[in-house]
mmCIF file of C-alpha atoms in Angstrom:
data_model
loop_
_atom_site.group_PDB
_atom_site.id
_atom_site.type_symbol
_atom_site.label_atom_id
_atom_site.label_comp_id
_atom_site.label_asym_id
_atom_site.label_seq_id
_atom_site.Cartn_x
_atom_site.Cartn_y
_atom_site.Cartn_z
ATOM 1 C CA MET A 1 -0.007 -0.064 0.030
ATOM 2 C CA LEU A 2 1.236 3.450 -1.015
ATOM 3 C CA GLN A 3 0.266 6.509 0.826
ATOM 4 C CA HIS A 4 0.647 9.627 -1.269
ATOM 5 C CA GLY A 5 -0.837 12.971 -0.310
ATOM 6 C CA ARG A 6 -4.466 12.595 0.334
ATOM 7 C CA PHE A 7 -4.610 9.075 -1.198
ATOM 8 C CA GLU A 8 -3.996 5.520 -0.095
ATOM 9 C CA ILE A 9 -3.097 3.464 -3.286
ATOM 10 C CA PRO A 10 -3.042 -0.294 -3.238
ATOM 11 C CA PHE A 11 -0.618 -1.915 -5.837
ATOM 12 C CA ARG A 12 0.836 -5.239 -6.744
ATOM 13 C CA VAL A 13 4.061 -6.209 -8.339
ATOM 14 C CA TYR A 14 4.502 -9.333 -10.615
ATOM 15 C CA GLY A 15 7.849 -10.598 -11.734
ATOM 16 C CA ASP A 16 11.390 -9.427 -10.787
ATOM 17 C CA HIS A 17 12.699 -8.374 -14.097
ATOM 18 C CA PRO A 18 14.877 -5.130 -14.174
ATOM 19 C CA ASN A 19 12.579 -3.612 -16.890
ATOM 20 C CA VAL A 20 9.270 -2.198 -15.729
ATOM 21 C CA LEU A 21 5.636 -2.392 -17.135
ATOM 22 C CA LEU A 22 3.245 -0.072 -15.345
ATOM 23 C CA CYS A 23 -0.471 -0.464 -16.330
ATOM 24 C CA VAL A 24 -2.759 2.595 -15.967
ATOM 25 C CA SER A 25 -6.497 1.603 -15.896
ATOM 26 C CA GLY A 26 -9.542 3.132 -17.367
ATOM 27 C CA VAL A 27 -12.417 4.711 -15.428
ATOM 28 C CA LEU A 28 -13.642 2.484 -12.565
ATOM 29 C CA GLN A 29 -11.281 -0.192 -13.745
ATOM 30 C CA THR A 30 -9.434 -2.042 -10.778
ATOM 31 C CA MET A 31 -6.141 -3.565 -11.012
ATOM 32 C CA ALA A 32 -7.771 -6.980 -11.689
ATOM 33 C CA VAL A 33 -8.534 -5.865 -15.283
ATOM 34 C CA TRP A 34 -4.764 -6.393 -16.137
ATOM 35 C CA ARG A 35 -4.782 -10.114 -15.057
ATOM 36 C CA SER A 36 -4.144 -11.438 -18.538
ATOM 37 C CA ILE A 37 -1.433 -8.761 -19.072
ATOM 38 C CA THR A 38 0.271 -9.808 -15.819
ATOM 39 C CA ARG A 39 0.255 -13.378 -16.694
ATOM 40 C CA ARG A 40 1.650 -12.777 -20.216
ATOM 41 C CA PHE A 41 4.389 -10.343 -19.322
ATOM 42 C CA ALA A 42 5.444 -10.892 -15.790
ATOM 43 C CA PRO A 43 8.386 -13.166 -17.294
ATOM 44 C CA HIS A 44 9.581 -10.265 -19.093
ATOM 45 C CA PHE A 45 8.826 -7.162 -17.005
ATOM 46 C CA ARG A 46 8.361 -6.146 -13.387
ATOM 47 C CA VAL A 47 4.625 -5.534 -13.965
ATOM 48 C CA ILE A 48 2.927 -3.071 -11.622
ATOM 49 C CA VAL A 49 -0.806 -2.729 -11.387
ATOM 50 C CA PHE A 50 -2.624 -0.422 -8.972
ATOM 51 C CA ASP A 51 -6.151 1.118 -8.163
ATOM 52 C CA MET A 52 -6.381 4.783 -9.018
ATOM 53 C CA PRO A 53 -7.821 7.008 -6.166
ATOM 54 C CA GLY A 54 -11.539 6.304 -5.707
ATOM 55 C CA VAL A 55 -11.395 2.978 -7.470
ATOM 56 C CA GLY A 56 -11.323 -0.525 -5.941
ATOM 57 C CA ARG A 57 -9.490 -0.632 -2.606
ATOM 58 C CA SER A 58 -8.000 2.789 -2.874
ATOM 59 C CA ARG A 59 -9.006 5.312 -0.293
ATOM 60 C CA ILE A 60 -9.379 9.131 -0.463
ATOM 61 C CA LEU A 61 -8.210 10.161 2.929
ATOM 62 C CA SER A 62 -9.145 13.851 2.781
ATOM 63 C CA GLY A 63 -10.761 16.275 0.457
ATOM 64 C CA ASP A 64 -13.437 15.927 -2.033
ATOM 65 C CA ALA A 65 -14.250 13.213 -4.589
ATOM 66 C CA HIS A 66 -12.673 15.105 -7.541
ATOM 67 C CA VAL A 67 -9.275 13.633 -8.370
ATOM 68 C CA THR A 68 -7.506 15.892 -10.881
ATOM 69 C CA VAL A 69 -5.570 14.928 -13.715
ATOM 70 C CA GLU A 70 -2.361 16.460 -11.958
ATOM 71 C CA GLU A 71 -3.072 14.243 -8.968
ATOM 72 C CA GLN A 72 -3.299 11.179 -11.085
ATOM 73 C CA LEU A 73 0.002 11.956 -12.780
ATOM 74 C CA GLU A 74 1.483 12.495 -9.304
ATOM 75 C CA VAL A 75 0.233 8.963 -8.205
ATOM 76 C CA VAL A 76 1.890 7.429 -11.229
ATOM 77 C CA ASP A 77 5.077 9.136 -10.405
ATOM 78 C CA ALA A 78 5.015 8.330 -6.751
ATOM 79 C CA LEU A 79 4.341 4.586 -7.703
ATOM 80 C CA LEU A 80 7.357 4.532 -9.965
ATOM 81 C CA LYS A 81 9.691 5.967 -7.474
ATOM 82 C CA ASN A 82 8.444 3.566 -4.661
ATOM 83 C CA ALA A 83 8.126 0.382 -6.639
ATOM 84 C CA ALA A 84 10.364 0.682 -9.713
ATOM 85 C CA PRO A 85 13.169 3.245 -9.203
ATOM 86 C CA TYR A 86 15.278 1.766 -11.897
ATOM 87 C CA GLY A 87 15.119 -0.066 -15.178
ATOM 88 C CA GLU A 88 13.675 0.786 -18.567
ATOM 89 C CA LEU A 89 10.009 1.775 -18.384
ATOM 90 C CA THR A 90 7.014 0.750 -20.505
ATOM 91 C CA LEU A 91 3.815 2.548 -19.788
ATOM 92 C CA ALA A 92 0.568 0.902 -20.836
ATOM 93 C CA GLY A 93 -2.731 2.726 -20.596
ATOM 94 C CA SER A 94 -6.133 1.607 -21.333
ATOM 95 C CA SER A 95 -9.197 4.070 -22.196
ATOM 96 C CA TRP A 96 -8.923 7.036 -19.899
ATOM 97 C CA GLY A 97 -5.723 5.630 -18.624
ATOM 98 C CA THR A 98 -4.200 6.461 -22.046
ATOM 99 C CA ALA A 99 -4.498 10.189 -21.293
ATOM 100 C CA ILE A 100 -2.606 9.721 -18.032
ATOM 101 C CA ALA A 101 0.053 7.464 -19.523
ATOM 102 C CA ALA A 102 0.546 9.950 -22.495
ATOM 103 C CA GLY A 103 0.649 12.837 -20.054
ATOM 104 C CA TYR A 104 3.237 11.285 -17.934
ATOM 105 C CA ALA A 105 5.342 10.307 -20.994
ATOM 106 C CA ALA A 106 5.198 13.913 -22.177
ATOM 107 C CA ARG A 107 6.015 15.294 -18.868
ATOM 108 C CA GLU A 108 8.917 12.942 -18.304
ATOM 109 C CA PRO A 109 10.176 12.139 -21.799
ATOM 110 C CA ASP A 110 13.469 10.729 -20.645
ATOM 111 C CA ALA A 111 11.943 8.377 -18.222
ATOM 112 C CA VAL A 112 9.554 6.335 -20.516
ATOM 113 C CA GLN A 113 11.125 3.979 -23.124
ATOM 114 C CA GLN A 114 7.974 2.527 -24.466
ATOM 115 C CA LEU A 115 4.368 3.709 -24.493
ATOM 116 C CA VAL A 116 1.216 1.517 -25.303
ATOM 117 C CA LEU A 117 -2.038 3.294 -25.686
ATOM 118 C CA SER A 118 -5.034 0.909 -25.950
ATOM 119 C CA SER A 119 -8.432 2.556 -26.999
ATOM 120 C CA PHE A 120 -6.897 5.979 -27.318
ATOM 121 C CA GLY A 121 -8.944 9.135 -28.093
ATOM 122 C CA MET A 122 -8.118 12.843 -28.281
ATOM 123 C CA LYS A 123 -11.586 14.122 -27.209
ATOM 124 C CA PRO A 124 -15.117 13.005 -26.075
ATOM 125 C CA ASN A 125 -17.031 12.242 -29.264
ATOM 126 C CA ALA A 126 -20.832 12.643 -29.578
ATOM 127 C CA VAL A 127 -21.627 9.098 -28.339
ATOM 128 C CA MET A 128 -19.258 9.654 -25.318
ATOM 129 C CA GLU A 129 -21.054 12.826 -24.507
ATOM 130 C CA HIS A 130 -24.527 11.056 -24.599
ATOM 131 C CA ILE A 131 -23.147 8.350 -22.337
ATOM 132 C CA VAL A 132 -21.774 10.914 -19.860
ATOM 133 C CA ALA A 133 -24.906 12.833 -19.827
ATOM 134 C CA HIS A 134 -26.926 9.642 -19.230
ATOM 135 C CA ALA A 135 -24.517 8.504 -16.490
ATOM 136 C CA GLN A 136 -24.943 11.785 -14.670
ATOM 137 C CA GLN A 137 -28.581 11.288 -14.554
ATOM 138 C CA LEU A 138 -28.118 7.861 -13.103
ATOM 139 C CA TYR A 139 -25.979 9.293 -10.534
ATOM 140 C CA GLU A 140 -28.477 11.862 -9.489
ATOM 141 C CA THR A 141 -31.114 9.174 -9.026
ATOM 142 C CA ARG A 142 -28.664 6.719 -7.409
ATOM 143 C CA ASP A 143 -29.344 4.085 -9.810
ATOM 144 C CA TYR A 144 -25.912 2.882 -10.064
ATOM 145 C CA ALA A 145 -26.750 -0.735 -11.270
ATOM 146 C CA ALA A 146 -28.092 0.802 -14.503
ATOM 147 C CA GLY A 147 -24.744 2.103 -15.236
ATOM 148 C CA ALA A 148 -23.627 -1.412 -16.269
ATOM 149 C CA ASP A 149 -26.487 -1.681 -18.825
ATOM 150 C CA LEU A 150 -25.528 1.742 -20.243
ATOM 151 C CA ILE A 151 -21.802 0.533 -20.774
ATOM 152 C CA ILE A 152 -22.664 -2.636 -22.145
ATOM 153 C CA ASP A 153 -25.419 -1.530 -24.364
ATOM 154 C CA MET A 154 -23.611 1.444 -25.750
ATOM 155 C CA PHE A 155 -19.994 0.096 -26.372
ATOM 156 C CA GLY A 156 -19.672 -3.374 -24.641
ATOM 157 C CA GLN A 157 -21.827 -5.576 -26.943
ATOM 158 C CA GLN A 158 -18.797 -7.476 -28.231
ATOM 159 C CA ILE A 159 -17.354 -8.603 -24.834
ATOM 160 C CA GLY A 160 -17.956 -12.063 -23.452
ATOM 161 C CA PRO A 161 -20.515 -13.052 -20.839
ATOM 162 C CA SER A 162 -17.891 -13.288 -18.031
ATOM 163 C CA TYR A 163 -16.638 -9.851 -18.450
ATOM 164 C CA LYS A 164 -20.236 -8.478 -18.738
ATOM 165 C CA ARG A 165 -20.977 -10.098 -15.478
ATOM 166 C CA GLN A 166 -18.017 -8.442 -13.799
ATOM 167 C CA ILE A 167 -19.261 -4.977 -15.160
ATOM 168 C CA THR A 168 -22.727 -5.768 -13.814
ATOM 169 C CA ALA A 169 -21.471 -6.882 -10.408
ATOM 170 C CA GLN A 170 -19.196 -3.850 -10.214
ATOM 171 C CA PHE A 171 -22.027 -1.240 -10.754
ATOM 172 C CA ALA A 172 -24.438 -3.193 -8.546
ATOM 173 C CA ASN A 173 -22.069 -3.079 -5.695
ATOM 174 C CA LEU A 174 -20.913 0.484 -6.266
ATOM 175 C CA SER A 175 -20.502 2.541 -3.176
ATOM 176 C CA ASP A 176 -21.544 6.195 -2.793
ATOM 177 C CA ASP A 177 -18.000 7.232 -2.631
ATOM 178 C CA SER A 178 -16.908 5.504 -5.749
ATOM 179 C CA ALA A 179 -20.081 6.776 -7.566
ATOM 180 C CA ASP A 180 -18.982 10.288 -6.579
ATOM 181 C CA VAL A 181 -15.560 9.552 -8.024
ATOM 182 C CA PHE A 182 -17.173 8.313 -11.235
ATOM 183 C CA TYR A 183 -19.488 11.255 -11.461
ATOM 184 C CA GLN A 184 -16.656 13.743 -10.939
ATOM 185 C CA HIS A 185 -14.635 11.966 -13.728
ATOM 186 C CA CYS A 186 -17.760 12.246 -16.126
ATOM 187 C CA ARG A 187 -17.742 15.984 -15.494
ATOM 188 C CA ASN A 188 -14.026 16.100 -16.093
ATOM 189 C CA ILE A 189 -14.350 14.441 -19.410
ATOM 190 C CA LEU A 190 -16.630 17.026 -20.714
ATOM 191 C CA THR A 191 -14.745 19.992 -19.405
ATOM 192 C CA LEU A 192 -11.254 18.911 -20.395
ATOM 193 C CA GLY A 193 -11.752 19.051 -24.187
ATOM 194 C CA GLN A 194 -9.055 18.245 -26.521
ATOM 195 C CA LEU A 195 -6.165 16.227 -25.040
ATOM 196 C CA GLN A 196 -3.558 18.274 -26.977
ATOM 197 C CA ASP A 197 -4.797 21.424 -25.158
ATOM 198 C CA THR A 198 -3.343 19.778 -21.868
ATOM 199 C CA VAL A 199 -0.757 17.415 -23.026
ATOM 200 C CA ASP A 200 2.048 18.224 -25.487
ATOM 201 C CA LEU A 201 2.273 14.991 -27.381
ATOM 202 C CA SER A 202 5.345 16.103 -29.353
ATOM 203 C CA ARG A 203 7.464 15.864 -26.156
ATOM 204 C CA ILE A 204 6.995 11.993 -25.963
ATOM 205 C CA ARG A 205 10.151 10.322 -26.947
ATOM 206 C CA ALA A 206 9.108 6.861 -26.194
ATOM 207 C CA ARG A 207 8.494 4.242 -28.856
ATOM 208 C CA THR A 208 4.660 4.505 -28.997
ATOM 209 C CA LEU A 209 1.933 1.936 -30.167
ATOM 210 C CA ILE A 210 -1.634 2.991 -30.441
ATOM 211 C CA VAL A 211 -4.192 0.185 -30.641
ATOM 212 C CA ASN A 212 -7.931 0.975 -31.490
ATOM 213 C CA GLY A 213 -10.724 -1.036 -32.531
ATOM 214 C CA ALA A 214 -12.504 -0.194 -35.711
ATOM 215 C CA GLU A 215 -15.881 -0.748 -34.162
ATOM 216 C CA ASP A 216 -15.234 1.407 -30.964
ATOM 217 C CA ARG A 217 -18.136 3.702 -30.806
ATOM 218 C CA ILE A 218 -16.818 6.085 -28.108
ATOM 219 C CA ILE A 219 -13.587 7.050 -29.917
ATOM 220 C CA ASP A 220 -13.248 8.972 -33.282
ATOM 221 C CA LEU A 221 -10.713 6.871 -35.256
ATOM 222 C CA ASP A 222 -9.291 10.019 -36.789
ATOM 223 C CA ASP A 223 -7.821 10.867 -33.325
ATOM 224 C CA MET A 224 -5.112 8.041 -33.632
ATOM 225 C CA TRP A 225 -3.906 9.474 -36.912
ATOM 226 C CA ILE A 226 -3.634 12.965 -35.507
ATOM 227 C CA ALA A 227 -1.623 11.607 -32.578
ATOM 228 C CA GLU A 228 0.497 9.561 -34.990
ATOM 229 C CA ARG A 229 1.620 12.722 -36.654
ATOM 230 C CA MET A 230 2.227 14.497 -33.191
ATOM 231 C CA ILE A 231 4.225 11.717 -31.448
ATOM 232 C CA PRO A 232 7.611 11.444 -33.071
ATOM 233 C CA ARG A 233 8.058 7.671 -32.824
ATOM 234 C CA CYS A 234 4.583 6.308 -33.053
ATOM 235 C CA GLU A 235 2.774 3.419 -34.903
ATOM 236 C CA CYS A 236 -0.788 2.465 -34.930
ATOM 237 C CA LEU A 237 -2.790 -0.791 -35.123
ATOM 238 C CA LEU A 238 -6.448 -0.387 -36.178
ATOM 239 C CA VAL A 239 -8.272 -3.713 -35.559
ATOM 240 C CA ASP A 240 -11.227 -4.752 -37.792
ATOM 241 C CA GLY A 241 -14.283 -6.173 -36.030
ATOM 242 C CA VAL A 242 -13.155 -5.155 -32.517
ATOM 243 C CA GLY A 243 -14.622 -2.564 -30.287
ATOM 244 C CA HIS A 244 -13.538 -0.635 -27.273
ATOM 245 C CA PHE A 245 -12.438 -3.527 -25.147
ATOM 246 C CA LEU A 246 -9.879 -4.892 -27.609
ATOM 247 C CA HIS A 247 -8.251 -7.998 -26.103
ATOM 248 C CA PHE A 248 -11.152 -8.753 -24.085
ATOM 249 C CA GLU A 249 -12.997 -9.240 -27.362
ATOM 250 C CA ARG A 250 -10.026 -10.829 -29.229
ATOM 251 C CA PRO A 251 -7.443 -12.314 -26.823
ATOM 252 C CA GLU A 252 -4.905 -13.004 -29.709
ATOM 253 C CA LEU A 253 -4.316 -9.241 -29.686
ATOM 254 C CA LEU A 254 -1.782 -9.924 -26.871
ATOM 255 C CA ASP A 255 0.388 -11.224 -29.563
ATOM 256 C CA ASP A 256 0.604 -7.837 -31.108
ATOM 257 C CA TYR A 257 1.433 -6.245 -27.816
ATOM 258 C CA GLU A 258 4.269 -8.824 -27.206
ATOM 259 C CA THR A 259 5.650 -8.031 -30.703
ATOM 260 C CA PHE A 260 5.855 -4.451 -30.010
ATOM 261 C CA MET A 261 7.073 -4.657 -26.489
ATOM 262 C CA LEU A 262 9.577 -7.397 -26.801
ATOM 263 C CA GLY A 263 10.421 -7.272 -30.383
ATOM 264 C CA HIS A 264 9.489 -10.974 -30.852
ATOM 265 C CA THR A 265 8.316 -12.404 -34.096
ATOM 266 C CA ALA A 266 4.649 -13.286 -33.576
ATOM 267 C CA GLN A 267 1.823 -13.942 -35.922
ATOM 268 C CA PRO A 268 -0.084 -10.656 -35.865
ATOM 269 C CA VAL A 269 -3.912 -10.708 -35.661
ATOM 270 C CA ALA A 270 -4.299 -6.988 -36.882
ATOM 271 C CA GLU A 271 -2.531 -5.427 -39.850
ATOM 272 C CA GLN A 272 -0.198 -2.643 -39.032
ATOM 273 C CA VAL A 273 -1.128 0.697 -40.634
ATOM 274 C CA GLY A 274 0.222 4.131 -40.665
#
């Protein structure tokens, strides 16, 4: 457990390799979402997973439920200094976690050697704005369980029944404190606007891979090509027939991550473009 400022952050470390893989989750995603990643990459990295403030077993010790982008970046920095003070660093972000991972790589360009951004967007699109507005209504009526239906109906139709059950259970058991964090994050999404207004992507020096699903409804696919032009060493994978949840929909995508992160020759499941 790491105590940093007003937060108590649980984390786990898998493997003892000198090189580090730090995983940054999306909204309301606990460290458990990285289980398949830890199994796959623990032999090759010191894999660190954690719960962001207000998620899972983390605790907000003081102040309100609003966790700023700056505070999230500080949590990432504190974790790295505590659990991985040496070794080459790969940052992997999913969904909202891509904004935090990219932000850290831009802030500390010499510290990050590889950057993997899964389901990466530069701004909330019209579908996301609709989802956020609906989520705020559910929060105001305290109908947390309906949040799972909203997510699954709007952009989770392609995930398997097991992961759908996990999402349903998470929202059914959502505490008021976690719901407050989720609500504040939804407001954040709408007010932050364009990612490039707060993150200078051109400062990123890491080898960067962006992976998006062609069927992802909450991300404008043009965003990845915009980012590719801004990040100096960037390549993109656009995966046909896959939505927002990527390897949860097609587990073979882990081969593509391994090819990039380890330089191994593996049979890709997606054609590299860009």
